[in-house]
Short mmCIF file of C-alpha atoms in Angstrom, two decimals:
data_model
loop_
_atom_site.label_atom_id
_atom_site.label_comp_id
_atom_site.label_asym_id
_atom_site.label_seq_id
_atom_site.Cartn_x
_atom_site.Cartn_y
_atom_site.Cartn_z
CA MET A 1144 -4.56 -17.44 22.16
CA LYS A 1145 -3.87 -13.67 22.14
CA HIS A 1146 -2.16 -11.63 24.18
CA ILE A 1147 -3.02 -8.73 24.67
CA ARG A 1148 -0.83 -5.09 23.98
CA ILE A 1149 -0.30 -2.68 25.80
CA ILE A 1150 1.53 0.40 23.91
CA PRO A 1151 3.00 3.60 25.95
CA LYS A 1152 2.29 6.81 23.03
CA LEU A 1153 4.23 9.70 23.87
CA ASP A 1154 3.77 12.83 22.22
CA ILE A 1155 7.07 14.42 21.35
CA LYS A 1156 7.35 18.08 19.93
CA GLY A 1157 10.99 18.82 19.40
CA PRO A 1158 13.47 16.71 21.90
CA ASN A 1159 10.64 16.26 24.32
CA LEU A 1160 8.11 13.87 25.05
CA VAL A 1161 5.10 16.28 26.09
CA LYS A 1162 1.86 15.79 27.60
CA GLY A 1163 -1.68 17.54 27.22
CA ILE A 1164 -5.63 17.21 27.99
CA HIS A 1165 -7.27 16.28 25.10
CA LEU A 1166 -3.95 16.88 22.81
CA GLU A 1167 -3.80 20.82 23.81
CA GLY A 1168 -2.29 22.55 26.74
CA LEU A 1169 1.50 20.76 26.29
CA ARG A 1170 3.70 20.11 29.22
CA VAL A 1171 7.62 18.49 29.17
CA LEU A 1172 7.99 15.49 30.89
CA GLY A 1173 11.73 14.67 29.70
CA ASN A 1174 13.71 13.00 27.35
CA PRO A 1175 11.70 10.12 25.50
CA GLU A 1176 13.89 8.39 24.13
CA GLU A 1177 14.56 7.80 28.27
CA TYR A 1178 10.93 6.68 28.96
CA ALA A 1179 11.28 4.89 25.71
CA LYS A 1180 14.63 2.45 27.44
CA LEU A 1181 12.52 2.38 30.54
CA LEU A 1182 8.67 1.32 29.48
CA SER A 1183 10.96 -1.46 27.36
CA GLU A 1184 12.14 -3.18 30.03
CA MET A 1185 9.14 -2.50 31.97
CA GLY A 1186 7.40 -5.27 29.28
CA ALA A 1187 5.96 -2.35 26.73
CA ASP A 1188 5.03 -4.54 24.15
CA GLU A 1189 5.41 -2.01 21.38
CA ILE A 1190 5.81 2.23 22.07
CA ILE A 1191 4.64 4.76 19.39
CA TYR A 1192 6.19 8.20 19.14
CA GLN A 1193 3.65 10.92 17.86
CA ASP A 1194 4.67 14.38 16.72
CA THR A 1195 2.80 16.94 18.21
CA VAL A 1196 3.48 19.74 15.56
CA ALA A 1197 4.46 17.70 12.57
CA SER A 1198 0.90 18.23 10.77
CA LEU A 1199 1.08 21.57 11.21
CA TYR A 1200 4.80 22.28 9.34
CA GLY A 1201 3.78 19.41 7.02
CA ARG A 1202 7.11 17.54 7.98
CA ASN A 1203 8.32 14.90 10.42
CA SER A 1204 11.35 15.48 12.43
CA LEU A 1205 11.37 12.51 14.20
CA ASN A 1206 13.91 10.63 12.03
CA ASP A 1207 16.92 11.23 14.64
CA LEU A 1208 15.01 9.90 17.39
CA VAL A 1209 13.70 7.04 15.53
CA SER A 1210 17.09 6.33 14.42
CA GLU A 1211 18.74 6.72 19.22
CA THR A 1212 15.36 4.08 19.56
CA ALA A 1213 16.24 1.42 17.27
CA ARG A 1214 19.62 1.13 18.41
CA SER A 1215 18.24 0.36 21.99
CA CYS A 1216 14.97 -1.01 22.25
CA PHE A 1217 14.30 -3.99 20.57
CA ILE A 1218 10.45 -3.66 20.18
CA PRO A 1219 8.45 -2.82 17.52
CA LEU A 1220 8.00 1.08 17.25
CA THR A 1221 5.63 2.17 15.61
CA VAL A 1222 6.14 6.76 14.61
CA GLY A 1223 3.49 8.91 13.42
CA GLY A 1224 3.27 12.71 12.76
CA GLY A 1225 3.27 14.35 9.33
CA ILE A 1226 3.82 12.03 7.15
CA ARG A 1227 2.62 12.38 3.25
CA SER A 1228 4.22 10.71 0.88
CA ILE A 1229 5.99 7.35 0.05
CA GLU A 1230 9.10 9.10 0.07
CA ASP A 1231 8.80 10.43 4.05
CA ILE A 1232 7.62 6.41 5.29
CA LYS A 1233 10.91 5.03 3.54
CA ASP A 1234 12.98 7.89 4.94
CA LEU A 1235 11.41 7.23 8.76
CA LEU A 1236 11.28 3.05 7.98
CA LYS A 1237 15.53 3.75 7.09
CA ALA A 1238 16.03 5.51 10.51
CA GLY A 1239 14.48 2.14 12.35
CA ALA A 1240 10.93 2.82 12.72
CA ASP A 1241 8.89 -0.45 12.25
CA LYS A 1242 5.44 0.48 12.01
CA VAL A 1243 4.12 4.30 10.59
CA SER A 1244 0.96 6.13 11.76
CA ILE A 1245 -1.02 8.39 9.68
CA ASN A 1246 -4.15 10.16 9.72
CA THR A 1247 -4.44 13.78 8.25
CA ALA A 1248 -2.84 12.29 4.95
CA PHE A 1249 -4.90 9.33 4.73
CA ILE A 1250 -8.11 11.64 5.08
CA ASN A 1251 -6.53 13.90 2.69
CA ASN A 1252 -6.09 11.53 0.16
CA PRO A 1253 -6.88 7.36 0.43
CA SER A 1254 -5.60 6.48 -1.85
CA PHE A 1255 -2.96 6.28 -0.68
CA ALA A 1256 -3.44 4.26 1.91
CA LYS A 1257 -4.19 2.25 -0.30
CA GLU A 1258 -0.96 2.71 -2.04
CA SER A 1259 1.21 2.50 0.89
CA SER A 1260 -0.26 -0.40 2.58
CA ARG A 1261 0.12 -2.60 -0.96
CA LEU A 1262 4.02 -0.88 -1.35
CA PHE A 1263 4.76 -1.92 2.93
CA GLY A 1264 2.54 -4.18 3.34
CA SER A 1265 -0.51 -4.09 5.34
CA SER A 1266 1.42 -4.23 8.17
CA THR A 1267 3.66 -1.37 8.11
CA ILE A 1268 0.74 0.99 7.97
CA VAL A 1269 -1.07 2.12 10.77
CA ALA A 1270 -3.94 4.34 10.20
CA SER A 1271 -4.82 7.19 13.46
CA ILE A 1272 -8.46 8.34 14.10
CA GLU A 1273 -9.16 11.21 16.41
CA ALA A 1274 -12.54 11.37 17.40
CA ILE A 1275 -14.83 13.79 19.32
CA ASN A 1276 -18.56 12.98 20.30
CA TYR A 1277 -20.57 15.95 18.36
CA GLU A 1278 -24.14 15.65 19.82
CA GLY A 1279 -24.05 12.37 20.20
CA GLU A 1280 -22.38 11.30 17.42
CA PHE A 1281 -18.45 10.30 17.18
CA LEU A 1282 -16.36 12.38 14.30
CA ALA A 1283 -13.56 11.89 13.18
CA PHE A 1284 -11.00 14.89 13.59
CA THR A 1285 -7.29 15.34 12.65
CA ASP A 1286 -4.50 18.49 13.63
CA ASN A 1287 -4.92 16.94 17.68
CA GLY A 1288 -8.32 17.29 17.45
CA ARG A 1289 -8.98 20.60 15.79
CA GLU A 1290 -10.42 20.08 12.45
CA TYR A 1291 -12.71 18.36 11.61
CA THR A 1292 -13.01 15.40 8.48
CA GLY A 1293 -16.32 15.15 7.39
CA LYS A 1294 -16.26 11.77 8.48
CA LYS A 1295 -18.06 9.77 10.74
CA VAL A 1296 -15.42 7.29 12.81
CA LEU A 1297 -16.88 4.17 12.53
CA ASP A 1298 -17.77 4.87 8.66
CA TRP A 1299 -13.99 6.07 8.27
CA ALA A 1300 -12.89 3.42 9.97
CA LEU A 1301 -14.10 0.60 8.15
CA GLU A 1302 -13.00 2.55 4.55
CA LEU A 1303 -9.33 2.77 5.72
CA GLN A 1304 -9.91 -1.43 6.70
CA ASP A 1305 -11.13 -1.98 2.81
CA CYS A 1306 -7.39 0.28 1.94
CA GLY A 1307 -5.55 -2.70 2.93
CA VAL A 1308 -4.50 -0.97 6.61
CA GLY A 1309 -2.54 -3.09 8.98
CA GLU A 1310 -3.98 -1.60 12.31
CA ILE A 1311 -6.18 1.42 13.99
CA LEU A 1312 -5.23 3.43 16.38
CA LEU A 1313 -8.08 5.52 18.06
CA THR A 1314 -7.47 7.68 20.01
CA SER A 1315 -10.64 9.45 22.15
CA VAL A 1316 -9.79 12.61 21.98
CA ASP A 1317 -12.88 14.43 24.17
CA ASN A 1318 -10.87 11.02 27.19
CA GLU A 1319 -6.90 11.73 26.13
CA GLY A 1320 -5.19 13.16 29.24
CA THR A 1321 -8.25 13.09 31.73
CA GLY A 1322 -7.75 9.74 33.54
CA GLU A 1323 -11.52 9.44 33.66
CA GLY A 1324 -10.98 5.85 31.80
CA TYR A 1325 -11.58 4.77 27.75
CA ASN A 1326 -14.43 5.61 26.24
CA LEU A 1327 -16.53 2.34 26.49
CA ASP A 1328 -19.14 3.52 23.99
CA LEU A 1329 -16.61 4.88 20.88
CA TYR A 1330 -14.08 1.72 21.81
CA ARG A 1331 -17.86 -0.47 21.66
CA LEU A 1332 -18.69 1.22 17.85
CA VAL A 1333 -15.82 0.19 16.08
CA LYS A 1334 -14.97 -2.71 17.69
CA GLU A 1335 -17.99 -5.13 17.39
CA LYS A 1336 -17.49 -3.75 13.12
CA LEU A 1337 -13.89 -4.37 12.54
CA GLU A 1338 -11.53 -7.28 11.38
CA ILE A 1339 -8.02 -6.06 12.32
CA PRO A 1340 -6.56 -5.13 15.42
CA LEU A 1341 -7.48 -1.89 17.04
CA ILE A 1342 -4.74 -0.03 19.71
CA PHE A 1343 -7.24 2.13 21.83
CA HIS A 1344 -6.04 4.45 23.12
CA GLY A 1345 -7.10 7.76 25.54
CA GLY A 1346 -7.99 8.38 29.27
CA ALA A 1347 -6.86 5.26 31.43
CA LYS A 1348 -5.32 6.31 35.04
CA GLU A 1349 -5.84 3.20 36.61
CA PRO A 1350 -6.77 -0.77 36.24
CA LYS A 1351 -9.76 -0.22 36.90
CA HIS A 1352 -9.87 1.41 33.64
CA PHE A 1353 -8.63 -0.75 31.78
CA LEU A 1354 -10.25 -4.04 33.16
CA ASP A 1355 -13.44 -1.93 32.80
CA LEU A 1356 -12.64 -1.65 28.81
CA LEU A 1357 -12.29 -5.57 28.45
CA ASN A 1358 -15.51 -5.97 31.07
CA ILE A 1359 -17.86 -5.22 27.80
CA SER A 1360 -15.48 -6.32 24.84
CA ASP A 1361 -12.26 -7.88 24.26
CA VAL A 1362 -9.40 -6.13 23.48
CA ASP A 1363 -6.46 -6.39 20.63
CA ALA A 1364 -4.30 -3.58 22.09
CA PHE A 1365 -4.31 -0.54 25.03
CA GLY A 1366 -2.37 2.73 24.22
CA ALA A 1367 -2.20 4.86 26.77
CA SER A 1368 0.27 8.14 28.01
CA SER A 1369 -0.31 9.25 31.05
CA ILE A 1370 -0.46 6.95 33.84
CA PHE A 1371 2.91 5.43 32.38
CA HIS A 1372 4.78 8.65 32.06
CA TYR A 1373 3.75 10.21 35.41
CA GLY A 1374 3.78 7.00 36.65
CA LEU A 1375 7.05 6.99 36.05
CA LEU A 1376 7.72 10.52 37.17
CA ASN A 1377 6.64 9.97 40.28
CA LEU A 1378 8.24 6.85 40.71
CA ASN A 1379 11.63 9.31 40.46
CA ARG A 1380 12.80 6.98 37.75
CA ILE A 1381 13.22 9.37 35.87
CA LYS A 1382 16.81 11.37 35.64
CA ASN A 1383 17.28 13.85 32.87
CA LYS A 1384 14.73 16.47 33.34
CA SER A 1385 16.18 19.46 32.72
CA ASN A 1386 15.19 21.03 29.12
CA ASP A 1387 15.18 24.58 28.55
CA HIS A 1388 11.66 24.02 25.84
CA GLY A 1389 8.69 24.59 26.32
CA ASN A 1390 6.99 24.53 29.36
CA THR A 1391 9.09 23.05 32.13
CA GLU A 1392 7.03 24.81 34.83
CA TYR A 1393 5.97 21.29 35.73
CA LEU A 1394 9.43 19.46 36.37
CA SER A 1395 11.02 21.94 37.61
CA LYS A 1396 9.22 22.18 40.63
CA ASN A 1397 9.17 18.86 41.12
CA ILE A 1398 5.04 18.08 40.73
CA SER A 1399 4.29 15.10 41.86
CA PHE A 1400 1.29 14.60 39.54
CA LYS A 1401 -1.13 13.81 42.90
CA ASP A 1402 -4.04 12.85 39.53
CA PHE A 1403 -1.68 9.81 38.89
CA GLY A 1404 -0.67 7.20 40.78
CA GLU A 1405 2.82 4.85 40.37
CA PHE A 1406 1.21 2.63 38.38
CA THR A 1407 4.12 1.36 35.62
CA VAL A 1408 3.24 -1.40 32.46
CA THR A 1409 4.89 -3.58 34.64
CA SER A 1410 2.31 -3.34 37.20
CA ILE A 1411 -0.64 -2.73 34.73
CA LYS A 1412 -0.03 -5.80 33.20
CA GLU A 1413 0.17 -7.98 36.40
CA ALA A 1414 -2.77 -6.87 37.81
CA LEU A 1415 -4.72 -7.48 34.46
CA SER A 1416 -3.35 -10.83 34.29
CA ASN A 1417 -4.21 -11.19 37.76
CA ALA A 1418 -7.51 -10.90 36.86
CA GLY A 1419 -7.13 -13.53 34.25
CA TYR A 1420 -6.82 -12.10 30.97
CA ASN A 1421 -3.56 -13.23 28.65
CA LEU A 1422 -0.80 -10.54 28.10
CA ARG A 1423 3.10 -11.01 27.41
CA ILE A 1424 4.82 -11.30 30.89
CA GLU A 1425 8.77 -12.43 30.67
CA ASN A 1426 9.65 -15.20 33.58
CA LYS A 1427 12.17 -12.91 35.74
CA LYS A 1428 15.99 -13.70 35.27
CA MET B 1255 41.26 -11.27 -0.09
CA LYS B 1256 39.80 -10.09 3.20
CA ASN B 1257 35.85 -11.30 3.01
CA ASP B 1258 34.34 -8.64 5.32
CA ILE B 1259 31.06 -9.81 5.34
CA ASP B 1260 29.63 -11.58 8.22
CA ILE B 1261 25.99 -11.48 6.72
CA ALA B 1262 23.97 -10.53 3.61
CA ILE B 1263 20.53 -8.85 4.36
CA ILE B 1264 18.68 -9.16 0.95
CA ASP B 1265 17.61 -6.15 -0.29
CA TYR B 1266 15.19 -6.74 -2.40
CA GLY B 1267 12.81 -3.51 -2.35
CA LEU B 1268 10.73 -1.89 0.35
CA SER B 1269 11.03 -4.20 3.02
CA ASN B 1270 12.34 -2.97 6.52
CA LEU B 1271 16.12 -3.86 6.80
CA TYR B 1272 17.01 -1.22 9.40
CA SER B 1273 16.33 -3.67 12.04
CA VAL B 1274 17.24 -6.78 11.19
CA ASP B 1275 20.74 -4.47 10.81
CA LEU B 1276 21.16 -2.53 13.99
CA ALA B 1277 19.63 -6.57 15.58
CA CYS B 1278 23.18 -8.41 13.84
CA LYS B 1279 24.95 -5.39 14.69
CA LYS B 1280 24.02 -5.98 18.55
CA ALA B 1281 24.79 -10.21 18.21
CA GLY B 1282 28.21 -9.05 17.16
CA ILE B 1283 27.71 -9.75 13.43
CA ASN B 1284 28.64 -7.70 10.70
CA SER B 1285 26.31 -7.54 8.63
CA LYS B 1286 25.88 -5.40 5.25
CA ILE B 1287 22.23 -4.99 3.82
CA THR B 1288 22.62 -5.45 -0.02
CA SER B 1289 21.79 -6.81 -3.76
CA SER B 1290 25.06 -7.43 -5.26
CA LEU B 1291 25.06 -10.64 -6.34
CA GLU B 1292 28.93 -10.98 -5.05
CA ASP B 1293 28.32 -9.36 -1.29
CA ILE B 1294 25.82 -12.39 -1.22
CA GLU B 1295 28.25 -14.97 -2.84
CA LYS B 1296 30.75 -14.02 -0.06
CA SER B 1297 29.45 -13.69 3.00
CA LYS B 1298 29.85 -16.43 5.93
CA GLY B 1299 25.41 -16.50 6.02
CA ILE B 1300 22.08 -14.46 4.67
CA ILE B 1301 19.24 -13.07 5.76
CA LEU B 1302 16.03 -13.10 4.05
CA PRO B 1303 13.92 -10.07 5.33
CA GLY B 1304 10.59 -8.84 4.25
CA VAL B 1305 7.05 -7.11 4.56
CA GLY B 1306 5.06 -6.73 2.06
CA ALA B 1307 3.45 -9.01 -1.17
CA PHE B 1308 4.79 -13.06 -2.20
CA ASP B 1309 4.26 -11.70 -5.82
CA HIS B 1310 5.91 -8.41 -5.49
CA ALA B 1311 9.13 -9.84 -3.77
CA MET B 1312 9.40 -12.87 -5.76
CA HIS B 1313 9.11 -10.76 -8.56
CA ASN B 1314 11.72 -7.85 -7.51
CA LEU B 1315 14.11 -11.41 -6.09
CA LYS B 1316 13.73 -12.66 -9.46
CA GLU B 1317 14.37 -8.97 -11.12
CA LYS B 1318 17.46 -8.88 -9.26
CA LYS B 1319 18.81 -12.35 -10.24
CA LEU B 1320 18.98 -12.61 -6.25
CA ASP B 1321 16.67 -16.02 -6.61
CA HIS B 1322 19.72 -18.01 -8.48
CA ALA B 1323 21.88 -16.00 -5.62
CA ILE B 1324 19.89 -17.51 -2.01
CA TYR B 1325 19.97 -21.21 -4.47
CA ASN B 1326 24.03 -21.50 -4.88
CA PHE B 1327 24.08 -20.23 -1.88
CA ILE B 1328 21.82 -22.46 -0.28
CA GLU B 1329 24.45 -25.51 -2.23
CA THR B 1330 27.55 -23.73 -0.09
CA GLY B 1331 26.23 -24.80 2.89
CA LYS B 1332 26.18 -21.59 4.71
CA PRO B 1333 23.02 -20.76 7.67
CA PHE B 1334 20.48 -19.07 5.82
CA LEU B 1335 17.79 -17.35 7.69
CA GLY B 1336 13.67 -15.99 6.82
CA ILE B 1337 12.52 -13.56 8.13
CA CYS B 1338 8.60 -13.48 7.83
CA LEU B 1339 7.81 -12.52 4.06
CA GLY B 1340 11.80 -14.74 4.20
CA MET B 1341 10.12 -17.63 5.28
CA GLN B 1342 7.01 -17.54 3.33
CA LEU B 1343 8.63 -17.08 0.17
CA ILE B 1344 11.18 -20.21 0.50
CA MET B 1345 8.38 -22.33 0.26
CA GLU B 1346 6.60 -23.55 -3.18
CA GLU B 1347 3.84 -21.29 -3.47
CA SER B 1348 1.66 -18.79 -2.37
CA SER B 1349 -2.09 -17.59 -2.37
CA GLU B 1350 -2.21 -14.11 -1.40
CA PHE B 1351 -3.27 -11.67 -4.45
CA LYS B 1352 -2.80 -14.55 -6.68
CA LYS B 1353 -1.62 -17.56 -7.24
CA THR B 1354 2.49 -17.57 -7.18
CA LYS B 1355 4.81 -19.48 -7.45
CA GLY B 1356 7.76 -19.23 -4.48
CA LEU B 1357 11.30 -20.81 -4.49
CA GLY B 1358 10.71 -23.51 -3.48
CA LEU B 1359 14.01 -24.63 -0.88
CA VAL B 1360 11.61 -26.17 0.87
CA LYS B 1361 8.05 -28.01 0.17
CA GLY B 1362 4.72 -26.46 1.42
CA SER B 1363 2.82 -23.53 0.69
CA CYS B 1364 1.51 -20.20 2.05
CA LEU B 1365 -2.38 -19.90 3.39
CA LYS B 1366 -4.58 -16.56 4.79
CA PHE B 1367 -5.86 -16.23 8.01
CA ASP B 1368 -9.61 -16.25 8.26
CA PHE B 1369 -11.10 -13.81 10.37
CA GLN B 1370 -12.19 -15.36 13.92
CA LYS B 1371 -14.69 -15.14 16.37
CA ILE B 1372 -14.76 -17.59 19.28
CA GLU B 1373 -17.30 -17.05 21.83
CA ASN B 1374 -15.81 -13.26 22.85
CA PHE B 1375 -12.80 -13.09 21.56
CA SER B 1376 -12.25 -12.17 18.13
CA PHE B 1377 -8.62 -12.74 16.33
CA PRO B 1378 -8.30 -9.87 14.15
CA VAL B 1379 -5.98 -10.43 10.20
CA PRO B 1380 -3.18 -9.17 9.95
CA ASN B 1381 -2.09 -11.06 13.64
CA VAL B 1382 -0.31 -8.46 15.42
CA GLY B 1383 1.29 -9.71 19.05
CA TRP B 1384 2.87 -11.31 21.11
CA ASN B 1385 3.17 -14.76 20.90
CA LYS B 1386 4.48 -17.80 22.25
CA ILE B 1387 6.55 -20.70 20.25
CA ASN B 1388 6.19 -23.91 20.87
CA LYS B 1389 8.45 -26.94 20.68
CA THR B 1390 7.52 -29.42 18.43
CA SER B 1391 9.08 -33.07 19.12
CA SER B 1392 12.41 -32.01 16.50
CA THR B 1393 15.16 -31.04 19.23
CA TRP B 1394 16.39 -27.60 18.86
CA ASN B 1395 20.50 -28.47 18.84
CA LYS B 1396 21.33 -27.63 15.52
CA THR B 1397 18.42 -24.23 14.70
CA LEU B 1398 18.88 -20.81 16.11
CA LEU B 1399 16.34 -21.49 18.73
CA SER B 1400 19.46 -24.17 20.79
CA LYS B 1401 19.88 -21.02 23.71
CA ASN B 1402 15.93 -20.05 23.65
CA GLU B 1403 13.26 -22.15 25.66
CA ASP B 1404 10.20 -23.69 24.69
CA GLY B 1405 7.60 -21.15 25.31
CA ASP B 1406 9.44 -17.28 24.43
CA PHE B 1407 7.15 -15.18 23.67
CA MET B 1408 7.89 -13.79 19.85
CA TYR B 1409 6.33 -10.75 18.26
CA PHE B 1410 4.49 -11.54 14.88
CA VAL B 1411 2.56 -9.32 12.08
CA HIS B 1412 1.63 -11.45 10.04
CA SER B 1413 -2.04 -12.25 7.33
CA TYR B 1414 -0.74 -15.27 5.94
CA TYR B 1415 1.55 -18.91 7.79
CA VAL B 1416 3.40 -21.79 6.29
CA GLU B 1417 2.35 -24.96 5.69
CA ALA B 1418 5.28 -27.36 5.70
CA GLU B 1419 5.93 -31.11 6.76
CA GLN B 1420 6.08 -31.88 9.54
CA GLU B 1421 9.91 -33.12 10.06
CA VAL B 1422 11.24 -29.73 9.52
CA VAL B 1423 8.79 -27.39 11.30
CA THR B 1424 11.03 -26.39 15.11
CA THR B 1425 7.80 -24.68 16.83
CA TYR B 1426 4.06 -24.01 16.24
CA SER B 1427 2.44 -20.91 17.23
CA ASN B 1428 -1.27 -20.81 18.12
CA TYR B 1429 -4.16 -18.16 17.04
CA GLY B 1430 -7.40 -18.86 16.87
CA LYS B 1431 -8.15 -22.30 15.88
CA TYR B 1432 -4.88 -22.10 14.27
CA GLU B 1433 -2.41 -24.31 14.69
CA TYR B 1434 0.67 -23.26 12.28
CA CYS B 1435 4.36 -23.53 12.04
CA SER B 1436 5.55 -20.52 13.48
CA SER B 1437 9.54 -21.59 12.59
CA LEU B 1438 11.36 -24.39 10.91
CA SER B 1439 14.77 -25.91 9.83
CA TYR B 1440 15.75 -28.01 7.20
CA GLU B 1441 19.37 -28.44 6.93
CA ASN B 1442 21.04 -25.23 7.24
CA ILE B 1443 17.61 -23.36 5.86
CA HIS B 1444 16.26 -21.70 8.84
CA ALA B 1445 12.80 -19.66 8.95
CA MET B 1446 11.03 -17.78 10.98
CA GLN B 1447 6.99 -16.41 10.85
CA PHE B 1448 7.87 -14.26 13.51
CA HIS B 1449 10.76 -10.97 14.22
CA PRO B 1450 13.44 -11.69 16.00
CA GLU B 1451 14.96 -8.48 15.57
CA LYS B 1452 11.45 -7.36 17.82
CA SER B 1453 10.96 -9.02 19.92
CA GLY B 1454 13.50 -8.13 22.88
CA ASP B 1455 16.10 -10.27 24.85
CA LYS B 1456 14.55 -13.00 23.47
CA GLY B 1457 14.76 -12.78 20.07
CA LEU B 1458 17.98 -11.53 20.06
CA LYS B 1459 19.32 -14.54 21.25
CA ILE B 1460 18.65 -16.24 18.13
CA TYR B 1461 21.17 -13.74 16.48
CA SER B 1462 23.37 -14.67 18.77
CA SER B 1463 23.15 -18.20 17.54
CA LEU B 1464 23.24 -17.15 14.22
CA SER B 1465 26.60 -15.35 15.36
CA ASP B 1466 27.87 -19.08 16.90
CA ASN B 1467 26.32 -20.68 13.52
CA LEU B 1468 28.56 -18.88 11.47
CA GLU B 1469 32.35 -20.25 10.16
CA LYS B 1470 35.07 -18.67 12.22
#
C-alpha cells in the first residue's frame, strides 16, 4: 500500500514565513514555526522549509529555526536553500533536519549529487527542480525561476535519479502561487519515467486540484503552500502576525485572502480519502 | 560512580542522530550521542540508528571497535534498539552495493526492493512515506510496541528490507507486492525499519516504552 503524502512547503525569508506568486513578490505571513506546528498537528506528512534568499547570498540561515522546529515537530523536516557543501548538509542535519533539498549546487556540480547521496544515503537527499514552460518545452531553472540552467526538466530529473538522489521535488514556477491548479502536463512528463518518489508542487487552491492530478496519474506526494497558509489565516488560527520585517501590509490590514478558502491539511486529506484514495489519517483520540 | 547515561545513541559516522536524541529527551530519557566504548558499556540501553550505505556503516563500526562493544552490551541483557539501517546492520548480511557481512545478531538478510508498477500504481524506490505496521501473531507485551496499536502509521524511508525468521517478526508492512518485516524483537534486541522519532505521537510511544524498559 502506498499512502499519498501531503507536504506543506514553507518559504522562509529572514525570520518570516513568506509567500509569493511565481516565487516572486513575497508577502510576510507570520512565524514559520507556528505554522509548522499547526500543520503537523493537522496531519501534514512532512514539512519543507525553503530559505528563499539563501542561494542569492550563498548561505542557509535556517539552522536556528530548524533546531527549534525539530523540538516540537516529530515528523520529517526537509530543508533547502543555499546548500553548497557536505559541511552545509552536516550542519543542517545536526540542527535537526532529516533531509536536505538542493537545486543550484547540483546544477553547478552534478557529482555533488552523487557524492552527497552516497555519503548521507539517498534517503537524505532531495533534488529540487524549478520548471518553466518555455515555448512548449519544460526547462529547469534556479534562483526562484530567474536563472536558466541549460537543462530540460525530464533529462535533468533522470540524471539526478542516476546520481542516486532519494526524491525529486518538482515545482511548476508557472503555476506556483497562482491557485490555478497543478500543471498536469509537467507532472505527466516526469512521473511516467521516474522510479524514485516525486513530490509535485505549485498551484493548488482547492480539493479539485488534487483530484485533477490523481485523475491523470498516481501520485506519491503533493507539495502545497498558499492553500494551507491562507487557509490557516482565513480560519484565524494564526496568533502571532506582528513582525516588523518585510511587507506586512497584508497582515496588518487583516485582509481575508478571499482567493483562497479555508482548506487545511485535514480537510484536504478527508476530501481525497472520501474520493477513495489512500492517505494517512490518524484516528481521533 | 553515578551512572548518568540512560541511553547511548551510537555515533559511527554521518547519520542524523539528532532527531533520535530529541525524541529520547521528549520521553524523559537522558540520552547521549557517543562513540565512546566506555559510555556504551555503562549505559542502560543503546540505540543504533543509521541512514546511508550498509558497507560504509559496517566499516565504520569495525574501525571504531563498536561492533565488539555492541556484542558485549547485548550479553548483559539490557535493551538494544536498532532503527532503519541500524535494523539492517544486526542481520547476517546485505547485498547492498556488494555482499557485506552484518553484525549477525539476528538470523536473516537484507534485500532490495524492485521498482514496481502494478496496474496504474507505481511503487518508487526508495520507499518514502507513512505506512501501517500490522501485528503478527506474536505478542507485543515484551516488545517496545506495548503501548502501540495494530495498524498504527509509522514513517519509513528505505530501499532495502529485512528478511528474518517468522518467530522474531513483530510487525509486517506492505509495499506493492512485498509484505516485509517492519520490526522484530529477539530477547533484548529490538529493531525497527521505520523511524519512530519521525512518526509523530505514535512513534514517541515507542520511546516511552523504551524508557519503561530501562532498569531504574
